[in-house]
Short mmCIF file of C-alpha atoms in Angstrom, two decimals:
data_model
loop_
_atom_site.label_atom_id
_atom_site.label_comp_id
_atom_site.label_asym_id
_atom_site.label_seq_id
_atom_site.Cartn_x
_atom_site.Cartn_y
_atom_site.Cartn_z
CA MET A 1 -22.17 -25.84 -35.72
CA ASP A 2 -18.41 -26.26 -36.28
CA ASP A 3 -17.93 -29.57 -38.14
CA GLN A 4 -14.18 -29.58 -37.43
CA ARG A 5 -14.68 -30.12 -33.69
CA SER A 6 -15.06 -33.57 -32.17
CA SER A 7 -18.27 -34.70 -30.48
CA LYS A 8 -16.54 -34.42 -27.10
CA GLU A 9 -15.63 -30.78 -27.71
CA LYS A 10 -19.11 -30.01 -28.98
CA ALA A 11 -20.66 -31.54 -25.85
CA LYS A 12 -18.31 -29.52 -23.66
CA TYR A 13 -19.26 -26.19 -25.24
CA VAL A 14 -22.98 -27.05 -25.22
CA GLY A 15 -22.71 -27.75 -21.50
CA LEU A 16 -20.86 -24.46 -20.99
CA LYS A 17 -23.58 -22.60 -22.88
CA ASN A 18 -26.29 -24.20 -20.78
CA THR A 19 -24.42 -23.25 -17.60
CA LEU A 20 -23.97 -19.61 -18.65
CA LYS A 21 -27.67 -19.20 -19.42
CA SER A 22 -28.85 -20.93 -16.25
CA ILE A 23 -30.79 -19.01 -13.61
CA GLU A 24 -28.46 -20.27 -10.88
CA PHE A 25 -25.32 -19.01 -12.66
CA VAL A 26 -26.75 -15.53 -13.31
CA HIS A 27 -27.92 -15.35 -9.68
CA ASN A 28 -24.41 -16.21 -8.44
CA LEU A 29 -22.85 -13.78 -10.91
CA GLY A 30 -24.74 -10.80 -9.46
CA ILE A 31 -23.79 -11.70 -5.88
CA LEU A 32 -20.10 -12.10 -6.75
CA PHE A 33 -20.12 -8.83 -8.70
CA ASP A 34 -21.37 -6.88 -5.66
CA ALA A 35 -18.89 -8.58 -3.33
CA LEU A 36 -15.88 -8.13 -5.61
CA THR A 37 -16.78 -4.47 -6.24
CA GLU A 38 -16.53 -3.72 -2.52
CA LEU A 39 -13.33 -5.74 -2.04
CA SER A 40 -11.71 -4.19 -5.11
CA ASP A 41 -12.48 -0.69 -3.87
CA LEU A 42 -11.01 -1.55 -0.45
CA SER A 43 -7.85 -2.95 -2.08
CA ILE A 44 -7.32 0.22 -4.14
CA GLN A 45 -7.81 2.45 -1.09
CA LEU A 46 -5.30 0.44 0.97
CA GLN A 47 -2.64 0.92 -1.71
CA LYS A 48 -2.44 4.69 -1.18
CA ARG A 49 0.99 5.79 -0.04
CA ASP A 50 -0.29 8.52 2.29
CA LEU A 51 -2.80 6.27 4.07
CA SER A 52 -2.48 6.19 7.87
CA LEU A 53 -3.03 3.16 10.08
CA MET A 54 -6.18 4.63 11.62
CA ALA A 55 -7.70 5.46 8.23
CA ALA A 56 -6.89 1.97 6.91
CA HIS A 57 -8.50 0.33 9.93
CA LYS A 58 -11.64 2.43 9.45
CA LEU A 59 -11.79 1.46 5.77
CA ILE A 60 -11.70 -2.24 6.64
CA GLU A 61 -14.34 -1.82 9.36
CA ARG A 62 -16.58 0.09 6.95
CA THR A 63 -16.26 -2.63 4.31
CA ILE A 64 -17.16 -5.24 6.93
CA SER A 65 -20.27 -3.22 7.78
CA VAL A 66 -21.22 -3.00 4.09
CA LEU A 67 -20.86 -6.76 3.63
CA GLU A 68 -22.92 -7.44 6.75
CA SER A 69 -25.59 -5.10 5.38
CA MET A 70 -25.59 -6.95 2.05
CA ALA A 71 -26.40 -10.15 3.93
CA ASN A 72 -29.84 -8.65 4.65
CA LYS A 73 -30.24 -6.07 1.89
CA ASN A 74 -29.35 -6.94 -1.70
CA GLY A 75 -26.76 -4.92 -3.59
CA GLU A 76 -27.35 -3.18 -6.91
CA LYS A 77 -26.32 -6.05 -9.20
CA THR A 78 -27.97 -8.66 -6.99
CA LYS A 79 -31.28 -6.82 -7.35
CA GLU A 80 -30.79 -6.67 -11.12
CA VAL A 81 -30.12 -10.40 -11.51
CA ASN A 82 -32.94 -11.34 -9.13
CA SER A 83 -35.34 -9.41 -11.32
CA ALA A 84 -33.88 -11.10 -14.41
CA CYS A 85 -34.22 -14.54 -12.83
CA GLU A 86 -37.88 -13.89 -12.03
CA GLN A 87 -38.49 -12.87 -15.65
CA LYS A 88 -36.23 -15.71 -16.88
CA GLU A 89 -34.44 -13.33 -19.25
CA PHE A 90 -31.10 -11.52 -18.85
CA LYS A 91 -29.56 -9.22 -21.48
CA GLY A 92 -31.83 -10.73 -24.12
CA ILE A 93 -30.90 -14.33 -23.21
CA ILE A 94 -33.61 -16.75 -22.14
CA LEU A 95 -32.70 -18.32 -18.78
CA GLU A 96 -33.42 -21.86 -17.69
CA HIS A 97 -32.94 -23.83 -14.49
CA LYS A 98 -29.88 -26.04 -14.18
CA HIS A 99 -29.96 -27.84 -10.84
CA SER A 100 -26.36 -29.07 -11.14
CA VAL A 101 -25.19 -25.46 -10.60
CA VAL A 102 -25.13 -24.72 -6.85
CA LYS A 103 -27.01 -21.55 -5.97
CA ILE A 104 -25.25 -19.26 -3.48
CA GLU A 105 -27.20 -18.45 -0.32
CA ILE A 106 -26.86 -14.66 -0.11
CA GLY A 107 -27.01 -14.17 3.66
CA GLN A 108 -24.60 -17.00 4.44
CA PHE A 109 -22.15 -15.89 1.74
CA PHE A 110 -21.86 -12.28 2.86
CA ARG A 111 -21.73 -13.17 6.57
CA SER A 112 -18.95 -15.65 5.86
CA LEU A 113 -17.11 -13.04 3.78
CA SER A 114 -17.49 -10.50 6.59
CA ASP A 115 -16.18 -12.96 9.19
CA ASN A 116 -13.16 -13.79 7.02
CA LEU A 117 -12.40 -10.11 6.55
CA LYS A 118 -12.51 -9.59 10.31
CA GLN A 119 -9.73 -12.15 10.57
CA ARG A 120 -7.65 -9.85 8.33
CA LEU A 121 -7.93 -6.79 10.55
CA PHE A 122 -4.61 -5.19 11.40
CA THR A 123 -2.70 -6.66 14.31
CA THR A 124 0.75 -6.27 15.83
CA GLN A 125 1.91 -9.83 15.23
CA SER A 126 2.01 -12.49 12.50
CA SER A 127 -0.97 -12.71 10.17
CA HIS A 128 -1.94 -16.28 11.14
CA VAL A 129 -3.17 -15.07 14.54
CA SER A 130 -6.33 -12.96 14.45
CA ILE A 131 -6.92 -9.88 16.57
CA LEU A 132 -10.28 -11.48 17.43
CA ASP A 133 -8.55 -14.36 19.21
CA LYS A 134 -9.33 -14.00 22.91
CA THR A 135 -5.97 -15.54 23.84
CA ASP A 136 -4.07 -12.98 21.74
CA PRO A 137 -1.73 -11.10 24.14
CA TYR A 138 -1.30 -8.32 21.58
CA LYS A 139 -4.99 -7.40 21.40
CA ASP A 140 -4.80 -4.65 24.04
CA LEU A 141 -1.57 -3.37 22.50
CA PHE A 142 -3.21 -3.02 19.11
CA ASN A 143 -6.35 -1.39 20.51
CA ASN A 144 -4.21 1.11 22.42
CA LEU A 145 -2.29 1.82 19.23
CA LEU A 146 -5.52 2.76 17.45
CA ILE A 147 -6.47 5.02 20.36
CA ASP A 148 -3.05 6.67 20.77
CA LEU A 149 -2.13 7.40 17.15
CA PRO A 150 -4.96 9.91 16.47
CA MET A 151 -3.76 12.03 19.40
CA LEU A 152 -0.77 13.15 17.30
CA TYR A 153 -3.07 15.04 14.94
CA PRO A 154 -4.58 18.46 15.87
CA ASP A 155 -8.01 17.53 14.47
CA ASN A 156 -8.46 15.26 17.48
CA TRP A 157 -7.47 17.85 20.09
CA PRO A 158 -10.21 19.59 22.11
CA ASP A 159 -10.41 23.36 22.23
CA ASN A 160 -8.22 24.84 24.99
CA CYS A 161 -6.85 21.39 25.84
CA ASP A 162 -5.03 20.85 29.13
CA VAL A 163 -1.23 20.90 29.12
CA GLN A 164 -1.20 17.22 30.11
CA PHE A 165 -3.67 16.21 27.40
CA SER A 166 -2.65 12.86 25.80
CA ASP A 167 0.59 12.57 27.79
CA ILE A 168 -0.31 8.92 28.52
CA ASN A 169 -0.98 8.25 24.83
CA ILE A 170 2.35 9.74 23.74
CA SER A 171 4.18 7.83 26.45
CA ARG A 172 2.64 4.51 25.29
CA LEU A 173 3.50 5.23 21.66
CA SER A 174 7.09 6.09 22.58
CA LYS A 175 7.39 2.81 24.46
CA ILE A 176 6.13 0.83 21.45
CA PHE A 177 8.58 2.53 19.07
CA GLN A 178 11.40 2.44 21.67
CA ILE A 179 11.83 6.21 21.79
CA ASP A 180 12.68 8.35 24.83
CA GLN A 181 9.31 8.74 26.57
CA ARG A 182 10.12 11.86 28.57
CA ALA A 183 11.53 13.65 25.54
CA SER A 184 8.47 12.74 23.47
CA VAL A 185 6.04 13.95 26.14
CA ARG A 186 8.00 17.17 26.53
CA GLY A 187 8.08 17.66 22.78
CA PHE A 188 4.36 16.95 22.44
CA ARG A 189 3.50 19.60 25.04
CA GLU A 190 5.52 22.12 23.06
CA TYR A 191 4.05 20.85 19.77
CA LYS A 192 0.51 21.60 20.98
CA VAL A 193 1.52 25.21 21.54
CA SER A 194 3.76 25.75 18.50
CA TYR A 195 1.78 23.72 15.91
CA PRO A 196 2.46 23.33 12.97
CA SER A 197 6.13 23.65 13.88
CA VAL A 198 7.62 20.23 14.79
CA ASN A 199 10.33 20.38 17.47
CA THR A 200 13.27 18.01 17.76
CA ASP A 201 11.84 16.15 20.78
CA ILE A 202 8.60 15.02 19.10
CA GLU A 203 10.10 14.60 15.61
CA PRO A 204 11.50 11.05 16.20
CA LEU A 205 8.04 9.80 17.22
CA MET A 206 6.34 11.53 14.28
CA THR A 207 8.87 9.95 11.92
CA ALA A 208 8.48 6.48 13.46
CA VAL A 209 4.69 6.61 13.07
CA LYS A 210 5.07 7.32 9.36
CA THR A 211 7.10 4.13 8.91
CA LEU A 212 4.14 1.88 9.77
CA ALA A 213 3.47 -0.34 6.76
CA ILE A 214 -0.24 -0.45 5.89
CA SER A 215 0.04 -3.08 3.15
CA SER A 216 2.58 -4.85 0.94
CA ALA A 217 1.68 -2.62 -2.04
CA GLU A 218 5.04 -0.82 -2.03
CA CYS A 219 6.90 -4.14 -2.01
CA GLU A 220 4.80 -5.38 -4.92
CA ARG A 221 5.49 -2.14 -6.83
CA SER A 222 9.24 -2.63 -6.28
CA PHE A 223 9.15 -6.17 -7.67
CA SER A 224 7.12 -5.02 -10.68
CA SER A 225 9.58 -2.19 -11.27
CA MET A 226 12.53 -4.58 -11.07
CA ASN A 227 10.90 -6.91 -13.62
CA GLU A 228 10.53 -3.96 -16.01
CA ILE A 229 14.15 -2.84 -15.51
CA VAL A 230 15.86 -6.25 -15.78
CA SER A 231 15.14 -7.51 -19.27
CA SER A 232 16.89 -9.84 -21.69
CA LYS A 233 18.69 -6.83 -23.18
CA ARG A 234 19.75 -5.49 -19.77
CA SER A 235 20.62 -8.71 -17.99
CA VAL A 236 24.15 -7.64 -16.98
CA LEU A 237 23.09 -4.83 -14.65
CA THR A 238 24.64 -5.06 -11.20
CA SER A 239 22.54 -5.24 -8.03
CA ASP A 240 23.54 -1.66 -7.14
CA HIS A 241 22.41 -0.32 -10.52
CA ILE A 242 19.12 -2.24 -10.34
CA SER A 243 18.49 -0.91 -6.82
CA LEU A 244 19.12 2.70 -7.88
CA LEU A 245 16.98 2.45 -11.01
CA ALA A 246 14.15 0.78 -9.07
CA PHE A 247 14.31 3.53 -6.43
CA ILE A 248 14.04 6.23 -9.11
CA ASN A 249 11.19 4.38 -10.82
CA CYS A 250 9.20 3.90 -7.60
CA THR A 251 9.78 7.24 -5.86
CA GLY A 252 10.81 9.66 -8.61
CA PRO A 253 8.53 12.02 -10.54
CA PRO A 254 6.96 11.03 -13.88
CA ILE A 255 9.20 11.53 -16.91
CA ASN A 256 7.08 14.40 -18.22
CA LYS A 257 7.61 16.28 -14.93
CA PHE A 258 11.30 15.45 -14.50
CA ASN A 259 13.62 18.44 -14.99
CA PRO A 260 17.22 17.25 -15.49
CA THR A 261 18.72 20.77 -15.74
CA SER A 262 19.99 20.99 -12.16
CA ILE A 263 21.49 17.49 -12.29
CA LEU A 264 23.20 18.17 -15.62
CA LYS A 265 24.63 21.43 -14.27
CA LEU A 266 25.88 19.64 -11.17
CA GLY A 267 27.50 16.94 -13.28
CA TYR A 268 29.01 19.56 -15.59
CA TYR A 269 30.57 21.55 -12.78
CA GLN A 270 31.77 18.43 -10.99
CA GLY A 271 33.35 17.30 -14.25
CA LYS A 272 35.04 20.69 -14.66
CA GLU A 273 36.29 20.55 -11.08
CA LEU A 274 37.64 17.04 -11.60
CA GLN A 275 39.30 18.15 -14.83
CA MET A 276 40.93 21.13 -13.07
CA ASN A 277 42.14 18.87 -10.25
CA ASN A 278 43.73 16.54 -12.81
CA VAL A 279 45.50 19.49 -14.44
CA VAL A 280 46.78 20.74 -11.07
CA GLN A 281 48.01 17.28 -10.09
CA LYS A 282 49.72 16.92 -13.45
CA GLU A 283 51.50 20.29 -13.01
CA LYS A 284 52.57 19.33 -9.49
CA ARG A 285 54.08 16.08 -10.73
CA LYS A 286 55.87 17.97 -13.53
CA MET A 287 57.22 20.57 -11.08
CA LYS A 288 58.40 17.84 -8.70
CA LYS A 289 60.18 16.08 -11.56
CA ASN A 290 61.91 19.33 -12.58
CA LEU A 291 63.04 19.96 -9.00
CA ILE A 292 64.54 16.47 -8.82
CA HIS A 293 66.55 17.16 -11.99
CA LEU A 294 67.62 20.54 -10.61
CA TYR A 295 68.86 19.01 -7.34
CA GLY A 296 70.76 16.42 -9.37
CA TYR A 297 72.78 19.15 -11.06
CA VAL A 298 73.54 20.86 -7.74
#
């Protein structure tokens, strides 16, 4: 026992010890571990830059299904702690009951977590209105978006598909992104024949679809990059310089894969060209000055 601590501090740490070795705490710990493992995996998957809207929606739906399953069937860590609680020993520590610690009800917890995650499903409006809201006028629009987007990818085309296959889907997508509907439909018909070549009529729609933001991960990366760039030693950088450096940091290749040869050559030749232009301009000014003197004598 540490004699330098006051009786109040000693009582606090004894209470903390009793809480950590309680059956209720270990039980809750296993449940939270399983839940956070699934949510952490979902978060990492949603941060991928090449993730499409359809794939992201499927990931969220799958996680919801997993959480609903855990409400009836215990996860790996929950099974482990339940066994430890029955034996009243976990990792070599003797467990005891502490009724002041509230025990989580597994089924209610995971069902509540699943319902809250459903409220976070993608929608086409502000995040405070759920797609599950029956009065949501954007619900049909979002559902159609999930149906229409996969039609742009050949994996979802049937063999020997009709020439008018998915014309309605392409037309709806073009209307959402405010692109010429007739041009998009015409381009899509040609795209089905000439795949993988992308023609100029369907290209605007394909580009617009890629701009759909799946999460705020890119924004968070930009802020983190800016905090690394702007330091106490580099506090006088202008907004333009910070923007350019942040763009390179977020979208450029890693330093070990960056080859500056082409850029250095370009800068060298541009410098030479600028130097030659300065010499030419200097000679022109000198020649003009000599002509003025010559005309003065005449």
